[in-house]
CSV table of C-alpha atoms and ligand atoms in Angstrom, one decimal:
chain,number,residue,atom,x,y,z
A,1,MET,CA,0.0,0.0,0.0
A,2,TYR,CA,1.1,3.5,-0.5
A,3,ARG,CA,1.7,5.6,2.5
A,4,GLN,CA,-0.8,8.4,3.1
A,5,SER,CA,1.4,11.4,2.4
A,6,ARG,CA,0.9,14.4,4.6
A,7,PRO,CA,2.4,17.7,3.8
A,8,GLY,CA,5.7,18.2,5.5
A,9,ASP,CA,6.0,14.6,6.4
A,10,ASN,CA,9.6,14.0,7.1
A,11,ARG,CA,9.5,12.6,10.6
A,12,ARG,CA,10.7,9.2,9.6
A,13,THR,CA,14.3,8.7,10.3
A,14,ARG,CA,14.9,5.4,8.5
A,15,SER,CA,17.7,5.3,6.0
A,16,PRO,CA,16.5,5.1,2.5
A,17,ARG,CA,16.4,1.7,0.9
A,18,PRO,CA,19.4,0.7,-1.2
A,19,ASN,CA,18.7,0.3,-4.8
A,20,GLY,CA,15.8,-2.0,-5.3
A,21,GLY,CA,14.8,-5.2,-3.5
A,22,SER,CA,17.0,-8.2,-3.1
A,23,GLY,CA,14.2,-10.6,-3.6
A,24,GLY,CA,12.4,-12.5,-1.0
A,25,TYR,CA,11.0,-10.8,2.1
A,26,ARG,CA,14.2,-10.0,3.8
A,27,SER,CA,14.8,-6.5,4.8
A,28,ASN,CA,17.2,-4.7,2.5
A,29,ARG,CA,19.0,-3.1,5.5
A,30,SER,CA,20.5,-6.3,6.8
A,31,GLY,CA,19.6,-9.6,5.3
A,32,GLY,CA,19.9,-12.7,7.2
A,33,ASN,CA,21.4,-16.0,6.3
A,34,ARG,CA,18.4,-18.3,6.2
A,35,GLY,CA,20.5,-21.3,7.2
A,36,ASN,CA,21.3,-19.8,10.5
A,37,TYR,CA,17.8,-19.5,11.7
A,38,LYS,CA,16.6,-22.9,12.7
A,39,LYS,CA,15.0,-21.8,16.0
A,40,ASN,CA,12.3,-19.3,16.5
A,41,THR,CA,12.8,-18.0,20.0
A,42,LYS,CA,9.1,-17.2,20.8
A,43,SER,CA,7.3,-20.0,19.2
A,44,ASN,CA,8.2,-23.7,19.4
A,45,ILE,CA,6.8,-24.3,15.9
A,46,ASP,CA,9.5,-25.3,13.4
A,47,TYR,CA,9.9,-22.3,11.2
A,48,ARG,CA,9.7,-24.4,8.1
A,49,LYS,CA,6.0,-24.9,8.7
A,50,PHE,CA,5.7,-21.2,8.0
A,51,ILE,CA,7.1,-21.6,4.4
A,52,ASN,CA,5.1,-22.8,1.4
A,53,LYS,CA,6.3,-21.7,-1.9
A,54,ALA,CA,4.8,-24.4,-4.1
A,55,ILE,CA,1.3,-23.3,-3.9
A,56,ALA,CA,-1.2,-26.0,-4.8
A,57,LYS,CA,-3.9,-25.1,-7.3
A,58,GLU,CA,-7.4,-24.9,-6.1
A,59,GLU,CA,-9.3,-28.1,-6.8
A,60,ASP,CA,-11.2,-27.4,-10.0
A,61,THR,CA,-13.4,-30.4,-10.1
A,62,PRO,CA,-16.8,-28.9,-9.3
A,63,TYR,CA,-19.2,-30.8,-7.0
A,64,VAL,CA,-21.9,-32.7,-8.9
A,65,PRO,CA,-25.1,-32.5,-6.8
A,66,GLU,CA,-27.5,-35.4,-6.6
A,67,ASN,CA,-30.5,-33.1,-6.5
A,68,THR,CA,-31.8,-30.0,-8.3
A,69,PHE,CA,-33.7,-27.5,-6.2
A,70,HIS,CA,-36.8,-28.8,-8.0
A,71,ASP,CA,-36.3,-32.3,-6.4
A,72,PHE,CA,-36.9,-30.8,-3.0
A,73,LYS,CA,-40.5,-30.0,-1.9
A,74,ILE,CA,-39.8,-26.3,-2.2
A,75,SER,CA,-42.8,-24.1,-3.0
A,76,PRO,CA,-43.1,-23.0,-6.7
A,77,GLN,CA,-42.8,-19.3,-5.7
A,78,THR,CA,-39.5,-20.0,-3.8
A,79,LEU,CA,-38.2,-21.9,-6.9
A,80,ALA,CA,-39.0,-19.0,-9.1
A,81,ASN,CA,-37.1,-16.7,-6.6
A,82,LEU,CA,-34.1,-19.0,-6.8
A,83,ASP,CA,-34.2,-18.9,-10.5
A,84,PHE,CA,-34.4,-15.1,-10.4
A,85,MET,CA,-31.4,-15.1,-8.0
A,86,LYS,CA,-29.4,-17.4,-10.4
A,87,PHE,CA,-29.2,-20.2,-7.9
A,88,THR,CA,-29.1,-22.9,-10.5
A,89,THR,CA,-27.8,-25.9,-8.6
A,90,PRO,CA,-27.5,-26.7,-4.9
A,91,SER,CA,-24.1,-26.5,-3.3
A,92,GLU,CA,-22.9,-29.6,-1.6
A,93,ILE,CA,-24.1,-28.6,1.9
A,94,GLN,CA,-27.5,-27.7,0.4
A,95,ASP,CA,-27.7,-30.8,-1.7
A,96,ARG,CA,-27.0,-33.0,1.3
A,97,THR,CA,-29.0,-31.3,4.1
A,98,ILE,CA,-32.1,-29.6,2.5
A,99,GLY,CA,-34.0,-32.9,2.1
A,100,MET,CA,-33.5,-34.1,5.6
A,101,SER,CA,-34.4,-30.7,7.1
A,102,ILE,CA,-37.6,-30.6,5.0
A,103,ASP,CA,-38.3,-34.1,6.4
A,104,GLY,CA,-38.2,-32.6,9.9
A,105,LYS,CA,-34.9,-34.1,11.1
A,106,ASP,CA,-32.5,-32.3,13.4
A,107,VAL,CA,-29.4,-31.5,11.3
A,108,ILE,CA,-25.9,-30.5,12.1
A,109,GLY,CA,-24.3,-29.1,9.0
A,110,LEU,CA,-20.5,-28.5,8.9
A,111,ALA,CA,-19.1,-26.7,5.9
A,112,ASN,CA,-16.5,-24.1,5.2
A,113,THR,CA,-17.4,-20.4,5.0
A,114,GLY,CA,-19.0,-19.3,1.8
A,115,THR,CA,-20.5,-22.6,0.8
A,116,GLY,CA,-24.1,-21.7,1.1
A,117,LYS,CA,-25.1,-22.7,4.6
A,118,THR,CA,-27.7,-19.9,4.8
A,119,ALA,CA,-29.9,-21.3,2.0
A,120,ALA,CA,-29.3,-24.7,3.4
A,121,PHE,CA,-31.4,-23.8,6.4
A,122,LEU,CA,-33.6,-21.0,5.0
A,123,LEU,CA,-35.1,-23.1,2.2
A,124,PRO,CA,-36.4,-25.9,4.4
A,125,ILE,CA,-37.8,-23.2,6.8
A,126,ILE,CA,-39.6,-21.3,4.1
A,127,THR,CA,-41.1,-24.5,2.9
A,128,LYS,CA,-42.3,-25.3,6.4
A,129,LEU,CA,-43.7,-21.8,6.7
A,130,THR,CA,-45.9,-22.1,3.6
A,131,TYR,CA,-47.8,-24.8,5.5
A,132,ASP,CA,-47.6,-23.4,9.0
A,133,ARG,CA,-47.7,-19.6,9.3
A,134,THR,CA,-47.8,-19.4,13.1
A,135,GLY,CA,-46.2,-16.3,14.5
A,136,SER,CA,-42.8,-16.7,16.1
A,137,GLY,CA,-42.4,-20.2,14.7
A,138,VAL,CA,-38.8,-19.9,13.7
A,139,LEU,CA,-35.9,-18.5,15.7
A,140,ILE,CA,-32.5,-18.1,14.1
A,141,LEU,CA,-29.4,-17.1,16.1
A,142,ALA,CA,-26.3,-15.7,14.5
A,143,PRO,CA,-23.1,-14.4,16.0
A,144,THR,CA,-22.9,-10.9,14.6
A,145,ARG,CA,-25.3,-8.1,13.6
A,146,GLU,CA,-23.9,-8.2,10.0
A,147,LEU,CA,-24.5,-12.0,9.7
A,148,ALA,CA,-28.0,-11.6,11.2
A,149,GLN,CA,-28.7,-8.8,8.6
A,150,GLN,CA,-27.4,-11.0,5.8
A,151,ILE,CA,-29.7,-13.9,6.8
A,152,ASP,CA,-32.6,-11.5,6.9
A,153,ALA,CA,-31.8,-10.2,3.5
A,154,GLU,CA,-31.5,-13.7,2.0
A,155,PHE,CA,-34.8,-14.7,3.7
A,156,LYS,CA,-36.5,-11.7,2.1
A,157,ARG,CA,-35.3,-12.7,-1.3
A,158,PHE,CA,-36.1,-16.4,-1.1
A,159,SER,CA,-39.5,-15.8,0.4
A,160,ALA,CA,-40.5,-12.8,-1.8
A,161,GLY,CA,-44.2,-12.9,-2.8
A,162,GLN,CA,-45.3,-15.3,0.0
A,163,LYS,CA,-46.3,-12.8,2.6
A,164,LEU,CA,-43.9,-14.1,5.2
A,165,PHE,CA,-42.5,-11.6,7.6
A,166,SER,CA,-39.3,-11.5,9.7
A,167,ALA,CA,-38.1,-9.5,12.7
A,168,LEU,CA,-34.4,-8.7,12.9
A,169,LEU,CA,-33.3,-8.4,16.6
A,170,ILE,CA,-29.8,-7.1,16.7
A,171,GLY,CA,-27.8,-4.9,19.1
A,172,GLY,CA,-27.0,-1.3,18.2
A,173,ALA,CA,-30.4,-0.9,16.6
A,174,ASN,CA,-33.5,0.8,18.1
A,175,ILE,CA,-35.1,-1.7,20.5
A,176,GLY,CA,-38.4,0.1,20.4
A,177,LYS,CA,-38.7,-0.5,16.7
A,178,GLN,CA,-37.9,-4.1,17.2
A,179,ILE,CA,-40.7,-4.4,19.9
A,180,GLN,CA,-43.0,-2.9,17.3
A,181,GLN,CA,-41.9,-5.5,14.7
A,182,LEU,CA,-42.6,-8.3,17.2
A,183,LYS,CA,-46.1,-7.0,17.8
A,184,ARG,CA,-46.9,-7.7,14.1
A,185,ASN,CA,-46.3,-11.4,14.9
A,186,PRO,CA,-43.6,-12.2,12.3
A,187,GLN,CA,-43.2,-15.9,11.4
A,188,ILE,CA,-39.5,-15.8,11.6
A,189,ILE,CA,-37.2,-14.1,14.2
A,190,ILE,CA,-33.5,-13.6,13.4
A,191,GLY,CA,-31.2,-12.2,16.0
A,192,THR,CA,-28.0,-12.1,17.9
A,193,PRO,CA,-28.1,-13.8,21.3
A,194,GLY,CA,-27.5,-10.7,23.4
A,195,ARG,CA,-30.4,-8.7,22.0
A,196,VAL,CA,-32.7,-11.8,21.9
A,197,GLN,CA,-32.1,-12.3,25.6
A,198,ASP,CA,-32.7,-8.7,26.3
A,199,LEU,CA,-36.1,-8.8,24.5
A,200,ILE,CA,-37.1,-12.0,26.4
A,201,ARG,CA,-36.3,-10.2,29.7
A,202,ARG,CA,-38.4,-7.3,28.7
A,203,LYS,CA,-41.2,-9.7,27.9
A,204,ALA,CA,-41.5,-8.4,24.4
A,205,LEU,CA,-40.5,-11.8,23.0
A,206,ARG,CA,-42.1,-15.0,23.8
A,207,LEU,CA,-40.8,-18.2,22.4
A,208,SER,CA,-43.4,-20.7,23.3
A,209,SER,CA,-44.5,-21.2,19.7
A,210,VAL,CA,-41.1,-21.9,18.2
A,211,HIS,CA,-41.1,-25.1,16.1
A,212,THR,CA,-37.7,-24.5,14.4
A,213,PHE,CA,-34.6,-23.3,16.1
A,214,VAL,CA,-31.4,-22.5,14.1
A,215,LEU,CA,-27.9,-21.9,15.4
A,216,ASP,CA,-26.0,-20.4,12.6
A,217,GLU,CA,-22.2,-20.2,12.8
A,218,ALA,CA,-22.4,-22.0,16.1
A,219,ASP,CA,-18.6,-22.2,16.5
A,220,ARG,CA,-18.3,-18.4,16.2
A,221,MET,CA,-21.2,-17.8,18.6
A,222,CYS,CA,-19.4,-19.9,21.2
A,223,ASP,CA,-16.0,-18.3,20.4
A,224,MET,CA,-17.6,-14.9,21.1
A,225,GLY,CA,-18.8,-15.9,24.5
A,226,PHE,CA,-22.5,-16.3,23.7
A,227,GLU,CA,-22.8,-19.9,25.1
A,228,LYS,CA,-24.5,-18.8,28.2
A,229,ASP,CA,-27.0,-16.6,26.3
A,230,ILE,CA,-27.7,-19.4,23.9
A,231,ARG,CA,-28.5,-21.8,26.8
A,232,GLY,CA,-30.7,-19.2,28.4
A,233,ILE,CA,-32.6,-18.7,25.2
A,234,GLU,CA,-32.9,-22.5,24.5
A,235,ALA,CA,-34.5,-22.9,28.0
A,236,GLU,CA,-37.4,-20.8,26.8
A,237,LEU,CA,-38.2,-23.0,23.8
A,238,PRO,CA,-40.6,-25.9,23.5
A,239,LYS,CA,-38.8,-29.2,23.7
A,240,ASP,CA,-40.8,-30.5,20.8
A,241,ARG,CA,-39.2,-28.7,17.9
A,242,GLN,CA,-36.7,-29.1,15.1
A,243,THR,CA,-33.2,-27.8,15.7
A,244,LEU,CA,-30.7,-27.0,13.0
A,245,CYS,CA,-27.1,-26.2,13.7
A,246,TYR,CA,-24.6,-24.9,11.1
A,247,SER,CA,-20.9,-24.4,11.8
A,248,ALA,CA,-17.6,-24.3,10.0
A,249,THR,CA,-15.9,-26.4,12.8
A,250,MET,CA,-16.9,-28.8,15.5
A,251,THR,CA,-15.5,-27.3,18.6
A,252,PRO,CA,-16.0,-28.8,22.1
A,253,SER,CA,-18.5,-26.1,23.0
A,254,VAL,CA,-20.5,-26.8,19.8
A,255,ARG,CA,-20.4,-30.5,20.6
A,256,SER,CA,-21.8,-29.9,24.1
A,257,ILE,CA,-24.6,-27.6,22.8
A,258,VAL,CA,-25.5,-30.1,20.1
A,259,ALA,CA,-25.6,-32.9,22.6
A,260,GLU,CA,-28.0,-31.0,24.9
A,261,PHE,CA,-30.2,-29.3,22.4
A,262,MET,CA,-30.7,-31.8,19.6
A,263,ARG,CA,-32.7,-35.0,19.2
A,264,ASP,CA,-31.0,-37.7,17.3
A,265,PRO,CA,-29.3,-35.4,14.9
A,266,GLU,CA,-28.0,-36.2,11.5
A,267,MET,CA,-24.5,-34.8,11.0
A,268,VAL,CA,-23.3,-33.9,7.5
A,269,SER,CA,-19.8,-32.6,7.1
A,270,VAL,CA,-18.5,-31.3,3.8
A,271,VAL,CA,-15.6,-29.5,5.4
A,272,ARG,CA,-12.6,-29.3,3.0
A,273,GLY,CA,-9.1,-29.3,4.4
A,274,THR,CA,-7.6,-26.1,5.6
A,275,SER,CA,-6.7,-23.9,2.6
A,276,ASN,CA,-3.0,-23.6,3.6
A,277,GLU,CA,-1.8,-25.1,0.4
A,278,HIS,CA,-3.3,-22.3,-1.6
A,279,ILE,CA,-1.6,-19.7,0.5
A,280,GLU,CA,1.9,-18.5,-0.3
A,281,GLN,CA,3.8,-18.6,3.0
A,282,ASP,CA,7.2,-17.3,3.9
A,283,VAL,CA,9.2,-16.1,6.8
A,284,VAL,CA,10.7,-12.6,7.4
A,285,TYR,CA,13.9,-12.4,9.4
A,286,PHE,CA,14.7,-9.7,11.9
A,287,ASN,CA,17.5,-9.0,14.3
A,288,ASP,CA,16.1,-6.9,17.0
A,289,LYS,CA,13.0,-4.8,17.9
A,290,GLU,CA,13.9,-1.7,15.8
A,291,HIS,CA,14.9,-3.8,12.8
A,292,LYS,CA,11.6,-5.7,13.1
A,293,ILE,CA,9.4,-2.7,13.0
A,294,ASP,CA,11.5,-1.1,10.2
A,295,THR,CA,11.1,-4.3,8.2
A,296,LEU,CA,7.4,-4.3,8.7
A,297,ILE,CA,7.1,-0.7,7.6
A,298,GLU,CA,9.1,-1.4,4.5
A,299,LEU,CA,6.7,-4.2,3.6
A,300,LEU,CA,3.6,-2.2,4.3
A,301,GLU,CA,4.8,0.5,2.0
A,302,LYS,CA,4.8,-1.8,-1.0
A,303,ALA,CA,1.9,-1.4,-3.3
A,304,GLU,CA,0.8,-5.0,-3.3
A,305,PHE,CA,0.2,-4.9,0.5
A,306,GLU,CA,-3.3,-3.6,-0.1
A,307,LYS,CA,-5.3,-4.9,2.9
A,308,VAL,CA,-3.2,-6.4,5.7
A,309,ILE,CA,-4.0,-8.1,9.0
A,310,ILE,CA,-1.1,-8.1,11.4
A,311,PHE,CA,-1.2,-10.5,14.3
A,312,GLY,CA,0.5,-9.7,17.6
A,313,GLU,CA,0.7,-11.5,20.9
A,314,THR,CA,-0.3,-9.1,23.6
A,315,LYS,CA,-3.1,-6.4,23.9
A,316,PHE,CA,-0.6,-3.7,24.6
A,317,GLY,CA,1.8,-4.8,21.9
A,318,VAL,CA,-1.1,-4.7,19.4
A,319,GLN,CA,-2.2,-1.3,20.4
A,320,ARG,CA,1.3,0.1,20.5
A,321,LEU,CA,2.0,-1.3,17.0
A,322,ALA,CA,-1.2,0.2,15.5
A,323,ASP,CA,-0.4,3.6,17.1
A,324,ARG,CA,3.2,3.4,15.8
A,325,LEU,CA,2.1,2.6,12.3
A,326,SER,CA,-0.6,5.3,12.3
A,327,ASN,CA,2.2,7.8,13.4
A,328,GLN,CA,4.2,6.7,10.4
A,329,ASN,CA,1.3,7.5,8.1
A,330,LEU,CA,0.2,3.9,7.7
A,331,PRO,CA,-3.3,4.3,9.3
A,332,ALA,CA,-4.0,1.2,11.3
A,333,VAL,CA,-6.7,0.1,13.7
A,334,ALA,CA,-6.3,-2.3,16.5
A,335,ILE,CA,-8.6,-5.0,18.0
A,336,HIS,CA,-7.8,-6.7,21.2
A,337,GLY,CA,-9.2,-7.8,24.5
A,338,ASN,CA,-9.1,-4.4,26.1
A,339,LYS,CA,-11.7,-3.2,23.6
A,340,SER,CA,-15.4,-3.9,23.9
A,341,GLN,CA,-17.2,-5.9,21.2
A,342,SER,CA,-18.7,-2.8,19.8
A,343,GLN,CA,-15.3,-1.0,19.7
A,344,ARG,CA,-13.9,-4.0,17.8
A,345,GLU,CA,-16.8,-3.9,15.4
A,346,LYS,CA,-16.2,-0.2,14.9
A,347,ALA,CA,-12.5,-0.7,14.2
A,348,LEU,CA,-13.3,-3.5,11.8
A,349,HIS,CA,-15.8,-1.3,10.0
A,350,LYS,CA,-13.1,1.3,9.3
A,351,PHE,CA,-10.8,-1.4,8.0
A,352,LYS,CA,-13.5,-2.8,5.7
A,353,LYS,CA,-14.8,0.4,4.4
A,354,GLU,CA,-13.2,1.4,1.1
A,355,SER,CA,-13.6,5.1,1.6
A,356,VAL,CA,-11.6,5.2,4.9
A,357,PRO,CA,-7.9,4.9,4.3
A,358,VAL,CA,-7.3,2.3,6.9
A,359,ASN,CA,-5.7,-0.7,5.3
A,360,VAL,CA,-4.0,-2.3,8.3
A,361,LEU,CA,-5.7,-4.1,11.1
A,362,VAL,CA,-3.5,-5.2,14.1
A,363,ALA,CA,-5.1,-7.9,16.2
A,364,THR,CA,-4.6,-10.6,18.9
A,365,ASP,CA,-5.8,-14.1,18.1
A,366,VAL,CA,-8.6,-14.0,20.7
A,367,ALA,CA,-10.0,-10.7,19.6
A,368,ALA,CA,-9.9,-11.6,15.9
A,369,ARG,CA,-11.9,-14.8,16.6
A,370,GLY,CA,-15.5,-14.6,15.6
A,371,LEU,CA,-15.1,-11.3,13.7
A,372,ASP,CA,-16.2,-11.3,10.1
A,373,ILE,CA,-13.0,-10.1,8.7
A,374,PRO,CA,-13.0,-9.8,4.9
A,375,ASN,CA,-10.5,-11.3,2.5
A,376,VAL,CA,-7.1,-9.6,2.9
A,377,SER,CA,-4.1,-9.5,0.6
A,378,HIS,CA,-1.7,-10.4,3.4
A,379,VAL,CA,-1.6,-11.8,6.8
A,380,ILE,CA,1.5,-10.9,8.8
A,381,ASN,CA,2.4,-12.7,11.9
A,382,PHE,CA,4.4,-10.0,13.5
A,383,ASP,CA,4.6,-12.2,16.6
A,384,ALA,CA,4.7,-15.9,15.6
A,385,PRO,CA,1.8,-17.9,17.0
A,386,LYS,CA,2.4,-20.2,19.9
A,387,MET,CA,0.3,-23.0,18.5
A,388,TYR,CA,0.1,-24.2,14.9
A,389,ASP,CA,-3.7,-24.2,15.2
A,390,ASP,CA,-3.6,-20.4,15.7
A,391,TYR,CA,-1.4,-20.2,12.7
A,392,VAL,CA,-3.9,-22.0,10.5
A,393,HIS,CA,-6.7,-19.7,11.8
A,394,ARG,CA,-4.7,-16.6,11.2
A,395,ILE,CA,-3.6,-17.3,7.7
A,396,GLY,CA,-7.1,-18.5,6.7
A,397,ARG,CA,-8.1,-14.9,6.6
A,398,THR,CA,-6.3,-14.5,3.3
A,399,GLY,CA,-6.5,-16.4,0.0
A,400,ARG,CA,-10.2,-17.0,-0.1
A,401,ALA,CA,-12.5,-17.0,-3.0
A,402,GLY,CA,-10.0,-18.3,-5.6
A,403,LYS,CA,-7.6,-15.5,-4.9
A,404,SER,CA,-4.2,-16.6,-3.7
A,405,GLY,CA,-3.2,-14.9,-0.5
A,406,ILE,CA,0.2,-14.3,1.2
A,407,ALA,CA,1.1,-15.1,4.8
A,408,LEU,CA,4.4,-13.9,6.3
A,409,THR,CA,5.8,-14.8,9.7
A,410,PHE,CA,8.4,-12.8,11.5
A,411,ILE,CA,11.2,-14.9,12.8
A,412,GLN,CA,14.0,-13.7,15.0
A,413,GLY,CA,17.5,-14.6,13.9
A,414,ARG,CA,20.9,-14.2,15.5
A,415,LYS,CA,22.4,-10.8,15.6
A,416,GLN,CA,24.1,-10.1,12.2
A,417,PRO,CA,27.9,-10.1,12.1
A,418,GLN,CA,29.1,-6.5,11.9
A,419,ASN,CA,31.3,-7.1,8.9
A,420,ARG,CA,28.5,-8.2,6.7
B,501,ADP,P1,-21.9,-19.6,4.4
B,501,ADP,O1,-23.0,-19.4,5.3
B,501,ADP,O2,-21.6,-21.1,4.2
B,501,ADP,O3,-20.6,-18.9,4.7
B,501,ADP,P2,-23.5,-18.2,2.5
B,501,ADP,O4,-24.8,-18.8,2.8
B,501,ADP,O5,-23.3,-16.8,3.1
B,501,ADP,O6,-22.3,-19.1,2.9
B,501,ADP,O7,-23.3,-18.2,0.9
B,501,ADP,C1,-22.3,-17.6,0.3
B,501,ADP,C2,-22.7,-16.9,-1.0
B,501,ADP,O8,-23.0,-17.9,-2.0
B,501,ADP,C3,-23.9,-16.0,-0.9
B,501,ADP,O9,-23.7,-14.8,-1.6
B,501,ADP,C4,-25.0,-16.8,-1.5
B,501,ADP,O10,-26.0,-16.0,-2.0
B,501,ADP,C5,-24.3,-17.6,-2.5
B,501,ADP,N1,-24.9,-18.9,-2.8
B,501,ADP,C6,-25.3,-19.8,-1.9
B,501,ADP,N2,-25.8,-20.9,-2.4
B,501,ADP,C7,-25.8,-20.7,-3.7
B,501,ADP,C8,-26.2,-21.5,-4.9
B,501,ADP,N3,-26.7,-22.7,-4.7
B,501,ADP,N4,-26.0,-21.0,-6.1
B,501,ADP,C9,-25.5,-19.8,-6.3
B,501,ADP,N5,-25.1,-19.0,-5.2
B,501,ADP,C10,-25.3,-19.4,-4.0
B,502,MG,MG1,-23.1,-18.4,7.1
């Protein structure tokens, strides 16, 4: 990315770069000898696991579905809406779960992000609602406001022309209006756990007629600390109901929720291996703190570093780094545990929004979890992760949707010999 130039900006004291780059991601100021750096002092992970230069091609054999949308007992109006939306064939998770959900089974659907889980549960629900239009019959919980909004938008498109109504219950929006919406007796309620709990407490929301309960992105809801809210909400629901749970991963929390909430569920997993092979990965060597930050700045100034997430270890380190970069005219926002959920969402919004010149997000692992972070050009592990699992999580933020992403991990080497 290009630095935001401010008039009279000459505060930076780094020496200018010697002519051109020397290839790779080594700082031009003092390169390291790769062979010398077997050990990464902070992380016990073998640094070679952070390198992958032979990027595998995305699998290009498309999934061949067994069903068409017309094979399911979906209403003709919904089928027409699907045609209009150019949903020609079901995705794998849709192909394999829509039928059993329409049959009334409890279903656990595991699939990677972006594979069409929303339609996988909405289409059976809309089908059910064409026969049973009871108010507050369906409750869908999602981890973030944005995701709840997306579900509501998809619901409106799939159900267009069928006089089905939804209420969207999310934090940060006027609760009075939501109470009004609920008075109109909508068939389907979509919300985030916190706000839904709030409306139950205010006696504006009664869940005694819910026949279908959906947990969307269950892993993220648990990661974000909503487990208790979810349990509280579930306690208000009739036991005789259908429960659908969609998630990208099967974490211990999801497993325990599923065991308690669901009756004889069918589990369908179409999770594909982590996309690491499609991500170009390399290490960046540094000698000491100052060299480390100079090297980072040098990288961020390159045009191809368009949208970058930098991972750091501590809350303070992350905030300090974001401030330092901002002072160097590389506007950055930070998300970490000392910020509230709404502050994190706000920072993320700045990072996402094209018109705001913030192209760097600095984050801790925990804070980044559960946030809907868009595709980024680069993930930089300024502090190497302690566990390989965290590494996989981190770098999965780049290289989605057919684009190849780049992940770089900073590795401390020995002090460079003076006569180099
Ligand atoms: P997930 O919840 O698994 O992350 P989404 O339900 O948000 O994925 O779907 C990702 C995108 O793919 C959405 O824009 C959605 O409209 C689109 N999509 C889903 N299913 C189909 C389909 N069968 N045909 C075409 N587009 C689809
Ligand atoms: Mg989803």
